[in-house]
PDB file of C-alpha atoms in Angstrom:
ATOM      1  CA  MET A   1     120.602 106.061 108.101  1.00 97.00           C
ATOM      2  CA  LYS A   2     118.381 103.092 107.456  1.00 98.00           C
ATOM      3  CA  ILE A   3     117.926 101.708 103.961  1.00 98.00           C
ATOM      4  CA  ALA A   4     115.105  99.330 103.130  1.00 98.00           C
ATOM      5  CA  VAL A   5     116.373  96.601 100.851  1.00 98.00           C
ATOM      6  CA  PHE A   6     113.753  94.789  98.600  1.00 98.00           C
ATOM      7  CA  CYS A   7     115.163  91.600  96.904  1.00 97.00           C
ATOM      8  CA  GLY A   8     114.472  88.056  96.023  1.00 95.00           C
ATOM      9  CA  SER A   9     113.595  85.325  98.344  1.00 94.00           C
ATOM     10  CA  SER A  10     115.409  83.184  95.855  1.00 96.00           C
ATOM     11  CA  ILE A  11     119.108  83.378  95.040  1.00 95.00           C
ATOM     12  CA  GLY A  12     118.744  83.649  91.215  1.00 96.00           C
ATOM     13  CA  ASN A  13     120.482  81.507  88.574  1.00 96.00           C
ATOM     14  CA  LYS A  14     123.733  83.525  88.454  1.00 97.00           C
ATOM     15  CA  GLU A  15     126.366  84.012  91.129  1.00 97.00           C
ATOM     16  CA  VAL A  16     126.612  87.654  90.273  1.00 98.00           C
ATOM     17  CA  TYR A  17     123.414  88.393  92.139  1.00 98.00           C
ATOM     18  CA  SER A  18     124.493  86.967  95.451  1.00 98.00           C
ATOM     19  CA  ASP A  19     127.949  88.527  94.980  1.00 98.00           C
ATOM     20  CA  ALA A  20     126.362  91.988  94.440  1.00 98.00           C
ATOM     21  CA  ALA A  21     124.111  91.521  97.455  1.00 98.00           C
ATOM     22  CA  LYS A  22     127.147  90.685  99.568  1.00 98.00           C
ATOM     23  CA  GLN A  23     129.017  93.692  98.202  1.00 98.00           C
ATOM     24  CA  LEU A  24     126.195  96.076  98.996  1.00 98.00           C
ATOM     25  CA  SER A  25     125.461  94.564 102.410  1.00 98.00           C
ATOM     26  CA  LYS A  26     129.067  94.694 103.455  1.00 98.00           C
ATOM     27  CA  TYR A  27     129.443  98.263 102.302  1.00 98.00           C
ATOM     28  CA  LEU A  28     126.346  99.365 104.230  1.00 98.00           C
ATOM     29  CA  ALA A  29     127.474  97.629 107.367  1.00 98.00           C
ATOM     30  CA  LEU A  30     131.090  99.029 107.190  1.00 98.00           C
ATOM     31  CA  ASN A  31     129.609 102.513 106.619  1.00 97.00           C
ATOM     32  CA  ASN A  32     127.209 102.383 109.625  1.00 98.00           C
ATOM     33  CA  ILE A  33     124.071 102.256 107.421  1.00 98.00           C
ATOM     34  CA  ASP A  34     121.457 100.002 108.820  1.00 98.00           C
ATOM     35  CA  ILE A  35     119.312  97.630 106.858  1.00 98.00           C
ATOM     36  CA  VAL A  36     115.654  97.208 106.918  1.00 98.00           C
ATOM     37  CA  TYR A  37     114.386  94.131 105.024  1.00 97.00           C
ATOM     38  CA  GLY A  38     111.717  91.516 104.853  1.00 96.00           C
ATOM     39  CA  GLY A  39     113.052  89.384 107.685  1.00 96.00           C
ATOM     40  CA  GLY A  40     113.716  86.225 105.774  1.00 94.00           C
ATOM     41  CA  ASN A  41     116.639  83.826 105.929  1.00 95.00           C
ATOM     42  CA  VAL A  42     116.287  82.602 102.312  1.00 96.00           C
ATOM     43  CA  GLY A  43     117.517  83.876  98.976  1.00 96.00           C
ATOM     44  CA  LEU A  44     119.069  87.135  98.471  1.00 97.00           C
ATOM     45  CA  MET A  45     117.235  88.350 101.605  1.00 97.00           C
ATOM     46  CA  GLY A  46     119.217  85.905 103.714  1.00 97.00           C
ATOM     47  CA  VAL A  47     122.444  86.900 102.003  1.00 98.00           C
ATOM     48  CA  ILE A  48     121.866  90.598 102.606  1.00 98.00           C
ATOM     49  CA  ALA A  49     121.129  90.021 106.360  1.00 98.00           C
ATOM     50  CA  SER A  50     123.786  87.452 107.026  1.00 98.00           C
ATOM     51  CA  THR A  51     126.565  89.485 105.261  1.00 98.00           C
ATOM     52  CA  ALA A  52     125.605  92.676 107.190  1.00 98.00           C
ATOM     53  CA  MET A  53     125.615  90.884 110.548  1.00 98.00           C
ATOM     54  CA  GLN A  54     129.034  89.204 109.696  1.00 98.00           C
ATOM     55  CA  ASN A  55     130.403  92.701 109.103  1.00 98.00           C
ATOM     56  CA  GLY A  56     129.159  94.404 112.262  1.00 98.00           C
ATOM     57  CA  GLY A  57     126.057  95.919 110.776  1.00 98.00           C
ATOM     58  CA  LYS A  58     122.600  96.350 112.185  1.00 98.00           C
ATOM     59  CA  VAL A  59     119.692  94.617 110.375  1.00 98.00           C
ATOM     60  CA  TYR A  60     115.992  95.022 111.176  1.00 98.00           C
ATOM     61  CA  GLY A  61     113.651  92.476 109.708  1.00 97.00           C
ATOM     62  CA  VAL A  62     109.898  92.708 109.354  1.00 97.00           C
ATOM     63  CA  ILE A  63     108.110  89.362 108.676  1.00 96.00           C
ATOM     64  CA  PRO A  64     104.483  88.416 108.511  1.00 95.00           C
ATOM     65  CA  GLU A  65     103.202  85.754 111.021  1.00 94.00           C
ATOM     66  CA  ASP A  66     102.497  83.147 108.329  1.00 92.00           C
ATOM     67  CA  LEU A  67     106.035  83.301 106.947  1.00 90.00           C
ATOM     68  CA  GLN A  68     107.550  83.246 110.532  1.00 90.00           C
ATOM     69  CA  ASP A  69     105.378  80.165 111.183  1.00 85.00           C
ATOM     70  CA  LYS A  70     107.051  78.461 108.222  1.00 84.00           C
ATOM     71  CA  GLU A  71     110.380  79.117 110.002  1.00 83.00           C
ATOM     72  CA  LEU A  72     111.530  81.582 107.329  1.00 85.00           C
ATOM     73  CA  GLY A  73     112.499  84.294 109.795  1.00 91.00           C
ATOM     74  CA  HIS A  74     116.213  85.158 110.203  1.00 93.00           C
ATOM     75  CA  LYS A  75     117.277  84.289 113.741  1.00 93.00           C
ATOM     76  CA  GLY A  76     120.685  86.130 113.691  1.00 93.00           C
ATOM     77  CA  ILE A  77     119.698  89.672 113.108  1.00 97.00           C
ATOM     78  CA  THR A  78     119.533  92.772 115.281  1.00 97.00           C
ATOM     79  CA  GLU A  79     115.742  92.720 115.443  1.00 97.00           C
ATOM     80  CA  LEU A  80     112.954  90.696 113.842  1.00 96.00           C
ATOM     81  CA  LYS A  81     109.502  92.300 114.086  1.00 96.00           C
ATOM     82  CA  ILE A  82     106.642  89.895 113.493  1.00 95.00           C
ATOM     83  CA  VAL A  83     103.532  91.534 111.938  1.00 96.00           C
ATOM     84  CA  LYS A  84     100.031  90.391 110.883  1.00 96.00           C
ATOM     85  CA  ASP A  85     100.358  90.516 107.128  1.00 95.00           C
ATOM     86  CA  MET A  86     102.203  91.819 104.070  1.00 94.00           C
ATOM     87  CA  HIS A  87     100.332  95.267 104.237  1.00 95.00           C
ATOM     88  CA  GLU A  88     101.580  95.815 107.767  1.00 96.00           C
ATOM     89  CA  ARG A  89     105.021  94.566 106.787  1.00 95.00           C
ATOM     90  CA  LYS A  90     105.346  97.064 103.973  1.00 95.00           C
ATOM     91  CA  ALA A  91     104.043  99.978 106.187  1.00 96.00           C
ATOM     92  CA  ALA A  92     106.413  99.128 108.914  1.00 97.00           C
ATOM     93  CA  MET A  93     109.411  98.993 106.590  1.00 97.00           C
ATOM     94  CA  ALA A  94     108.439 102.286 104.867  1.00 96.00           C
ATOM     95  CA  ASP A  95     108.207 104.022 108.294  1.00 97.00           C
ATOM     96  CA  MET A  96     111.528 102.649 109.426  1.00 98.00           C
ATOM     97  CA  ALA A  97     113.525 103.435 106.320  1.00 98.00           C
ATOM     98  CA  ASP A  98     115.170 106.626 105.026  1.00 98.00           C
ATOM     99  CA  ALA A  99     115.531 105.217 101.455  1.00 98.00           C
ATOM    100  CA  PHE A 100     114.459 102.207  99.477  1.00 98.00           C
ATOM    101  CA  VAL A 101     116.579 100.071  97.163  1.00 98.00           C
ATOM    102  CA  ALA A 102     115.561  97.134  94.962  1.00 98.00           C
ATOM    103  CA  LEU A 103     118.006  94.459  94.122  1.00 98.00           C
ATOM    104  CA  PRO A 104     117.059  91.689  91.716  1.00 98.00           C
ATOM    105  CA  GLY A 105     113.992  89.751  92.622  1.00 97.00           C
ATOM    106  CA  GLY A 106     110.635  88.534  91.576  1.00 96.00           C
ATOM    107  CA  ILE A 107     107.078  89.982  91.597  1.00 96.00           C
ATOM    108  CA  GLY A 108     107.310  90.633  95.371  1.00 95.00           C
ATOM    109  CA  THR A 109     110.349  92.846  94.921  1.00 97.00           C
ATOM    110  CA  PHE A 110     108.691  94.722  92.064  1.00 97.00           C
ATOM    111  CA  GLU A 111     105.545  95.243  94.023  1.00 96.00           C
ATOM    112  CA  GLU A 112     107.432  96.663  97.053  1.00 97.00           C
ATOM    113  CA  ILE A 113     109.555  99.075  95.089  1.00 98.00           C
ATOM    114  CA  PHE A 114     106.668 100.196  92.850  1.00 97.00           C
ATOM    115  CA  GLU A 115     104.500 100.970  95.932  1.00 97.00           C
ATOM    116  CA  VAL A 116     107.066 103.168  97.663  1.00 97.00           C
ATOM    117  CA  TRP A 117     107.923 104.791  94.288  1.00 97.00           C
ATOM    118  CA  THR A 118     104.159 105.635  93.799  1.00 95.00           C
ATOM    119  CA  TRP A 119     103.995 106.895  97.425  1.00 94.00           C
ATOM    120  CA  ALA A 120     106.887 109.267  96.652  1.00 94.00           C
ATOM    121  CA  GLN A 121     105.333 110.421  93.390  1.00 91.00           C
ATOM    122  CA  LEU A 122     102.174 111.250  95.364  1.00 90.00           C
ATOM    123  CA  GLY A 123     104.090 113.097  98.014  1.00 90.00           C
ATOM    124  CA  TYR A 124     103.316 110.620 100.782  1.00 92.00           C
ATOM    125  CA  HIS A 125     107.097 110.631 101.552  1.00 95.00           C
ATOM    126  CA  ASN A 126     110.138 112.285  99.981  1.00 95.00           C
ATOM    127  CA  LYS A 127     112.564 109.353 100.370  1.00 98.00           C
ATOM    128  CA  PRO A 128     114.765 108.189  97.571  1.00 98.00           C
ATOM    129  CA  CYS A 129     113.822 104.995  95.593  1.00 98.00           C
ATOM    130  CA  ALA A 130     116.624 103.104  93.843  1.00 98.00           C
ATOM    131  CA  PHE A 131     117.265 100.237  91.672  1.00 98.00           C
ATOM    132  CA  TYR A 132     120.613  98.420  92.224  1.00 98.00           C
ATOM    133  CA  ASN A 133     120.899  97.173  88.625  1.00 98.00           C
ATOM    134  CA  THR A 134     123.111  94.165  88.972  1.00 97.00           C
ATOM    135  CA  ASN A 135     124.028  92.490  85.667  1.00 97.00           C
ATOM    136  CA  GLY A 136     121.558  94.778  83.864  1.00 98.00           C
ATOM    137  CA  PHE A 137     118.715  92.971  85.545  1.00 98.00           C
ATOM    138  CA  TYR A 138     116.391  95.999  85.411  1.00 98.00           C
ATOM    139  CA  ASP A 139     117.244  97.292  81.920  1.00 98.00           C
ATOM    140  CA  SER A 140     114.052  95.929  80.409  1.00 98.00           C
ATOM    141  CA  LEU A 141     112.001  97.559  83.068  1.00 98.00           C
ATOM    142  CA  PHE A 142     113.760 100.845  82.472  1.00 98.00           C
ATOM    143  CA  THR A 143     112.808 100.576  78.764  1.00 98.00           C
ATOM    144  CA  MET A 144     109.194  99.966  79.840  1.00 98.00           C
ATOM    145  CA  ILE A 145     109.300 103.050  82.081  1.00 98.00           C
ATOM    146  CA  ASP A 146     110.621 105.103  79.226  1.00 98.00           C
ATOM    147  CA  ASN A 147     107.754 103.812  77.115  1.00 98.00           C
ATOM    148  CA  MET A 148     105.264 104.911  79.790  1.00 97.00           C
ATOM    149  CA  CYS A 149     106.694 108.456  79.473  1.00 97.00           C
ATOM    150  CA  GLN A 150     106.723 108.411  75.742  1.00 98.00           C
ATOM    151  CA  GLU A 151     103.114 107.291  75.594  1.00 98.00           C
ATOM    152  CA  GLY A 152     101.960 109.935  78.026  1.00 97.00           C
ATOM    153  CA  PHE A 153     101.199 107.781  81.021  1.00 96.00           C
ATOM    154  CA  MET A 154     104.058 109.239  83.239  1.00 94.00           C
ATOM    155  CA  LYS A 155     105.854 112.545  83.330  1.00 92.00           C
ATOM    156  CA  LYS A 156     109.622 112.197  82.757  1.00 94.00           C
ATOM    157  CA  GLU A 157     110.266 113.823  86.077  1.00 93.00           C
ATOM    158  CA  TYR A 158     108.783 110.835  87.920  1.00 93.00           C
ATOM    159  CA  SER A 159     110.969 108.435  85.850  1.00 95.00           C
ATOM    160  CA  ASN A 160     113.993 110.649  86.609  1.00 95.00           C
ATOM    161  CA  MET A 161     113.320 110.488  90.340  1.00 95.00           C
ATOM    162  CA  LEU A 162     114.484 106.958  90.375  1.00 97.00           C
ATOM    163  CA  ILE A 163     118.035 106.160  91.217  1.00 98.00           C
ATOM    164  CA  LYS A 164     119.392 103.706  88.678  1.00 98.00           C
ATOM    165  CA  THR A 165     122.945 102.310  89.295  1.00 97.00           C
ATOM    166  CA  SER A 166     125.018  99.244  89.346  1.00 96.00           C
ATOM    167  CA  THR A 167     127.713 100.526  91.780  1.00 96.00           C
ATOM    168  CA  VAL A 168     127.457 100.706  95.525  1.00 97.00           C
ATOM    169  CA  GLU A 169     129.398 104.049  95.779  1.00 97.00           C
ATOM    170  CA  GLU A 170     127.149 105.734  93.194  1.00 98.00           C
ATOM    171  CA  LEU A 171     124.014 104.279  94.908  1.00 98.00           C
ATOM    172  CA  ILE A 172     124.911 105.835  98.302  1.00 98.00           C
ATOM    173  CA  GLU A 173     126.057 109.104  96.691  1.00 98.00           C
ATOM    174  CA  LYS A 174     122.838 109.514  94.930  1.00 98.00           C
ATOM    175  CA  ILE A 175     120.834 108.628  97.997  1.00 98.00           C
ATOM    176  CA  ASN A 176     122.733 111.224 100.041  1.00 97.00           C
ATOM    177  CA  THR A 177     122.179 113.965  97.393  1.00 97.00           C
ATOM    178  CA  TYR A 178     118.615 113.063  96.333  1.00 97.00           C
ATOM    179  CA  THR A 179     116.111 115.928  95.815  1.00 93.00           C
ATOM    180  CA  PRO A 180     112.495 114.823  95.305  1.00 90.00           C
ATOM    181  CA  PRO A 181     110.457 116.219  92.373  1.00 85.00           C
ATOM    182  CA  LYS A 182     107.395 118.284  93.003  1.00 78.00           C
ATOM    183  CA  ILE A 183     104.390 116.415  94.301  1.00 75.00           C
ATOM    184  CA  LYS A 184     102.221 115.117  91.428  1.00 71.00           C
ATOM    185  CA  TRP A 185      98.789 116.538  92.409  1.00 68.00           C
ATOM    186  CA  LYS A 186      99.956 119.586  94.280  1.00 65.00           C
ATOM    187  CA  ASN A 187      98.487 122.867  93.047  1.00 52.00           C
TER     188      ASN A 187
END
């Protein structure tokens, strides 16, 4: 199995974020679950990749040319694919992955997980989408998603399709037992 990990190109202000990234990455490596990620050597991205490699894991990075030109690509991973732009990066990561997990991060992390979640809702894929909710980082987002449902902008089944957890074991268990909801616009 390959899991795409979306996370910050920054480390965050609290050590708990890098600790959680290390814990997840080590668990994936020791359980022969490969990582697909944005290819960077900075922030939580770098932590994820380096920790997996240190623990015998396989890590596949996908990085746009302009970020590679700035020497942000991780040189110590299994494979680093250089692509034209962010659109190509996201498409390649989506094709490679069997599931998607968002760790804490900024707007890029949100954009990546929201896109694959939207694709799942529309039936473009049936892969699980998860939030690894370290230190309650995504609690406010979950409240906003609940509000979308309450206000009639989203059906509860599409909120419920998200995996929301703060433990590695529960994350992997829920990924392994995931059942997608019905496709949104299917007759």
